PDB file of C-alpha atoms in Angstrom:
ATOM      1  CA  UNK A 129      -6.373   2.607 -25.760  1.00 60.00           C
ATOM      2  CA  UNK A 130      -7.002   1.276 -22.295  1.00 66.00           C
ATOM      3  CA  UNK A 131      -4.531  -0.933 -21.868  1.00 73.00           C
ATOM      4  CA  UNK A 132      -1.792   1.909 -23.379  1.00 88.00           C
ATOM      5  CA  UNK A 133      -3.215   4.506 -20.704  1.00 86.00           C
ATOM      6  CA  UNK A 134      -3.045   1.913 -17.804  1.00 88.00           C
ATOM      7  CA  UNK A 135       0.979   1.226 -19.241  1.00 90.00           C
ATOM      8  CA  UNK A 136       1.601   4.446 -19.179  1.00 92.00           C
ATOM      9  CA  UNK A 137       0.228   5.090 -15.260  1.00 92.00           C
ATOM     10  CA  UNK A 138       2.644   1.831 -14.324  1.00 92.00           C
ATOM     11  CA  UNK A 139       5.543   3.694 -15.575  1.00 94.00           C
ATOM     12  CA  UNK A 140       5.309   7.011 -13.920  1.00 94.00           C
ATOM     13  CA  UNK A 141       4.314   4.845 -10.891  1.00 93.00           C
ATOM     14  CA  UNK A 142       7.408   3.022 -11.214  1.00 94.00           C
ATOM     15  CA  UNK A 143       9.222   6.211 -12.112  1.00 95.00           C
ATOM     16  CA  UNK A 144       7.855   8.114  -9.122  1.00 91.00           C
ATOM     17  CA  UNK A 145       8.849   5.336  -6.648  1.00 89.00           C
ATOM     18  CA  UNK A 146      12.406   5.171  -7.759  1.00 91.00           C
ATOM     19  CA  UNK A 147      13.075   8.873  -7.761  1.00 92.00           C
ATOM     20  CA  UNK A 148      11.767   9.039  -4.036  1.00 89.00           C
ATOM     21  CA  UNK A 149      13.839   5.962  -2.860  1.00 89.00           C
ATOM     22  CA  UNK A 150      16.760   8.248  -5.047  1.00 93.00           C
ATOM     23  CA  UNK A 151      16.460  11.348  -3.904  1.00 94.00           C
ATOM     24  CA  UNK A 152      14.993  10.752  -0.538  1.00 91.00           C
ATOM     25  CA  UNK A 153      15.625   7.045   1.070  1.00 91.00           C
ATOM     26  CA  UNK A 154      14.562   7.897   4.538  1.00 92.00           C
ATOM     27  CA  UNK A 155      11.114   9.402   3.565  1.00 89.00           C
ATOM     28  CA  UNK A 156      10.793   6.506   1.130  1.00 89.00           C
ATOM     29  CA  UNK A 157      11.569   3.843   4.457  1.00 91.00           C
ATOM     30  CA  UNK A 158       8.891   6.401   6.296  1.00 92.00           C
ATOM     31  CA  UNK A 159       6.674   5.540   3.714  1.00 89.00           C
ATOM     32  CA  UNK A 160       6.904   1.893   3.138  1.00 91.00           C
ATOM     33  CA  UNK A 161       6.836   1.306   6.774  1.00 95.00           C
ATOM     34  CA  UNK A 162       3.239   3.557   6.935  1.00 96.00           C
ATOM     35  CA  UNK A 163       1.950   1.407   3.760  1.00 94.00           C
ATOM     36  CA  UNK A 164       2.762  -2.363   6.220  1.00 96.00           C
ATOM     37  CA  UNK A 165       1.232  -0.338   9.629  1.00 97.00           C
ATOM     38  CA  UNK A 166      -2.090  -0.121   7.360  1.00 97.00           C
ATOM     39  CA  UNK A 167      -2.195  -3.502   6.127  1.00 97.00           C
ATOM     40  CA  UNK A 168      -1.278  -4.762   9.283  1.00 97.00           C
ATOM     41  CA  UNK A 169      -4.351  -2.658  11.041  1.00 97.00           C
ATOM     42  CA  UNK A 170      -6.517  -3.813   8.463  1.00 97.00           C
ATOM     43  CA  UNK A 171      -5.579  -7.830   8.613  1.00 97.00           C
ATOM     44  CA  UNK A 172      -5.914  -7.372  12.280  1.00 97.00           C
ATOM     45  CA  UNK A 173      -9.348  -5.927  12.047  1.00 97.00           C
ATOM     46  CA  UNK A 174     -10.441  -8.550   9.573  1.00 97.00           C
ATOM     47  CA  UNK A 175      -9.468 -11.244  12.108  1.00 96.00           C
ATOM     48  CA  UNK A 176     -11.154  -9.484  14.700  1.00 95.00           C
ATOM     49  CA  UNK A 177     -14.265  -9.893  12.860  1.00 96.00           C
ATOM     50  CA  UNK A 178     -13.753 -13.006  12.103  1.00 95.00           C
ATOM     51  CA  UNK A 179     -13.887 -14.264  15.307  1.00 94.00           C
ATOM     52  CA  UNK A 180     -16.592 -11.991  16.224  1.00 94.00           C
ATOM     53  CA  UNK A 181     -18.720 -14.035  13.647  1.00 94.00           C
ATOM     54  CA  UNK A 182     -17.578 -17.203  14.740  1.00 93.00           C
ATOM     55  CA  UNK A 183     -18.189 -16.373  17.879  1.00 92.00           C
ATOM     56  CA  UNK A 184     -21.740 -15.921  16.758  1.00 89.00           C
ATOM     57  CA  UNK A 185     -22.000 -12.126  17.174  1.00 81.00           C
ATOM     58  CA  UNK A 186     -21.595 -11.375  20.967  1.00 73.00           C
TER      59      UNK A 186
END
């Protein structure tokens, strides 16, 4: 039953996705290009604490 529900959220995922990039392309390169800005901020803050804890703390 799991596994059929978590099909099932895939395809309106997938279904979702392409009617935005269908019916709206700009909004959907709006939105792709906010989804790389966050995991961009986020890998940059991860490296930033990395080196704060190799740089032992300070």
């Amino acid at each position: 039953m799991v596994v059929n529900a978590k099909k099932v959220a895939v395809y309106v995922l997938v279904v979702f996705v392409l009617y935005v990039i269908v019916t709206d392309p700009a909004k959907a390169a709006d939105y792709v290009q906010i989804g790389f800005q966050g995991i961009s901020d986020a890998a940059q803050a991860l490296g930033d604490f990395a080196t704060w804890v190799a740089n032992g703390g300070k």
